[in-house]
Amino acid sequence: MIKPIVKDVLFLKQKSTESTIKDKQVADDLKDTLAANRSICVGMAANMIGYKKRTIIISMGILDIIMHNPVIVSKSGEYETEEGCLSLTGTRKTKRYKDIEVKYRDEGFKDQSLKLTGFPAQIVQHEMDHLEGIII
């Protein structure tokens, strides 16, 4: 189901709780909502559509990846950039890392690991900030 984008900063500043295998609807709603906003969005966190769950989605071009309970296990190449967000107006400065490795559970809740660099790494870091209640 396509969900409205949450803009309530008080809600967005709350930390998310661990996702479980029972949270399939969260992943499905993230996929539908990202698809509906694809022209202006490359990733989403569950709290952006009203769920306080540790689930994100990132667009990798033709492939969208759901990540339940993602954790960055390594990072390097710190840099400063500006980002926007569907939940906010305008852009803001933030620090990111060029290269990351993230461990997560996929849609079937199987453990996965992914090394990302550049813009895909930046997307994951932005969405993971949402899970911690960090707003750029």
XYZ file of C-alpha atoms in Angstrom:
136
model
C 0.000 0.000 0.000
C 1.263 3.470 -0.836
C 1.613 5.380 2.439
C 1.780 9.147 3.013
C 5.212 10.557 3.859
C 5.536 11.477 7.552
C 6.722 15.041 8.135
C 6.167 15.138 11.906
C 9.659 15.835 13.308
C 8.703 14.620 16.802
C 7.758 11.219 15.354
C 10.828 11.088 13.098
C 13.163 11.805 16.042
C 12.093 8.622 17.848
C 14.372 5.579 17.603
C 13.004 2.602 15.734
C 12.580 -0.861 17.228
C 13.988 -4.072 15.789
C 12.147 -5.542 12.829
C 10.961 -9.133 12.951
C 9.818 -11.624 10.366
C 6.268 -10.499 11.202
C 7.000 -7.076 9.662
C 6.473 -8.172 6.046
C 3.797 -5.485 5.614
C 6.367 -2.785 6.453
C 8.627 -3.991 3.628
C 5.701 -4.264 1.202
C 4.526 -0.734 2.024
C 8.078 0.616 1.636
C 8.313 -0.973 -1.826
C 4.958 0.464 -2.921
C 5.664 3.929 -1.520
C 9.162 4.111 -3.028
C 7.753 3.044 -6.403
C 5.158 5.831 -6.202
C 7.894 8.392 -5.410
C 10.676 6.989 -7.601
C 11.066 10.179 -9.630
C 12.061 12.136 -6.488
C 13.316 9.473 -4.060
C 16.103 6.852 -3.893
C 15.515 5.391 -0.434
C 13.187 5.304 2.545
C 13.135 4.275 6.153
C 10.064 2.712 7.736
C 9.471 5.705 10.022
C 9.023 7.894 6.944
C 5.776 6.000 6.284
C 4.633 5.693 9.889
C 6.318 2.522 11.170
C 8.882 2.723 13.988
C 10.704 -0.367 12.695
C 14.354 -0.871 11.722
C 13.673 -1.452 8.031
C 14.903 0.552 5.050
C 14.714 0.314 1.288
C 17.289 1.606 -1.176
C 17.052 1.906 -4.933
C 19.992 0.454 -6.822
C 18.714 1.450 -10.270
C 16.511 -1.405 -11.476
C 16.767 -3.248 -8.145
C 15.287 -2.173 -4.805
C 16.851 -3.709 -1.697
C 14.988 -4.145 1.585
C 17.234 -4.165 4.654
C 15.856 -5.277 8.011
C 17.948 -4.304 11.045
C 20.924 -2.951 9.058
C 24.235 -2.363 10.826
C 27.301 -0.669 9.345
C 30.289 -2.857 10.213
C 32.986 -0.820 8.462
C 33.294 2.646 6.955
C 36.013 4.798 5.418
C 36.513 7.982 3.448
C 34.620 10.601 5.434
C 33.342 13.582 3.430
C 30.838 16.422 3.755
C 27.807 16.640 1.489
C 24.299 18.104 1.265
C 21.182 15.966 1.281
C 17.474 16.388 0.926
C 14.689 14.218 2.316
C 11.033 13.656 1.456
C 10.198 14.265 5.116
C 11.877 17.687 5.148
C 12.009 20.856 3.092
C 15.288 21.884 1.488
C 18.760 20.403 1.896
C 21.144 20.194 4.831
C 24.856 19.571 5.279
C 25.934 16.244 6.731
C 28.959 13.947 6.971
C 29.026 10.586 5.217
C 31.516 7.849 4.355
C 32.453 6.941 0.791
C 32.814 3.205 1.482
C 30.736 1.107 3.874
C 29.953 -2.503 4.597
C 26.478 -3.162 5.914
C 25.075 -6.350 7.427
C 21.327 -6.826 7.399
C 18.520 -9.328 7.020
C 16.846 -9.580 3.634
C 13.115 -9.964 2.991
C 13.300 -13.639 3.947
C 15.181 -12.646 7.105
C 18.387 -14.304 5.908
C 21.666 -12.674 6.960
C 23.322 -10.655 4.199
C 26.378 -8.448 3.834
C 26.919 -5.791 1.211
C 29.853 -3.492 0.415
C 28.771 -0.169 -1.057
C 30.629 2.851 -2.339
C 29.652 6.360 -3.414
C 26.000 7.304 -3.752
C 24.507 3.900 -2.746
C 26.592 4.034 0.458
C 25.310 7.550 1.099
C 21.688 6.445 0.667
C 22.086 3.640 3.216
C 23.708 6.004 5.742
C 20.912 8.554 5.332
C 18.176 5.949 5.813
C 19.979 4.369 8.766
C 20.117 7.792 10.440
C 16.315 7.768 10.295
C 16.285 4.519 12.279
C 18.185 6.276 15.072
C 15.898 9.301 15.047
C 18.612 11.427 13.417
C 17.273 13.978 10.988
C 19.769 15.671 8.673
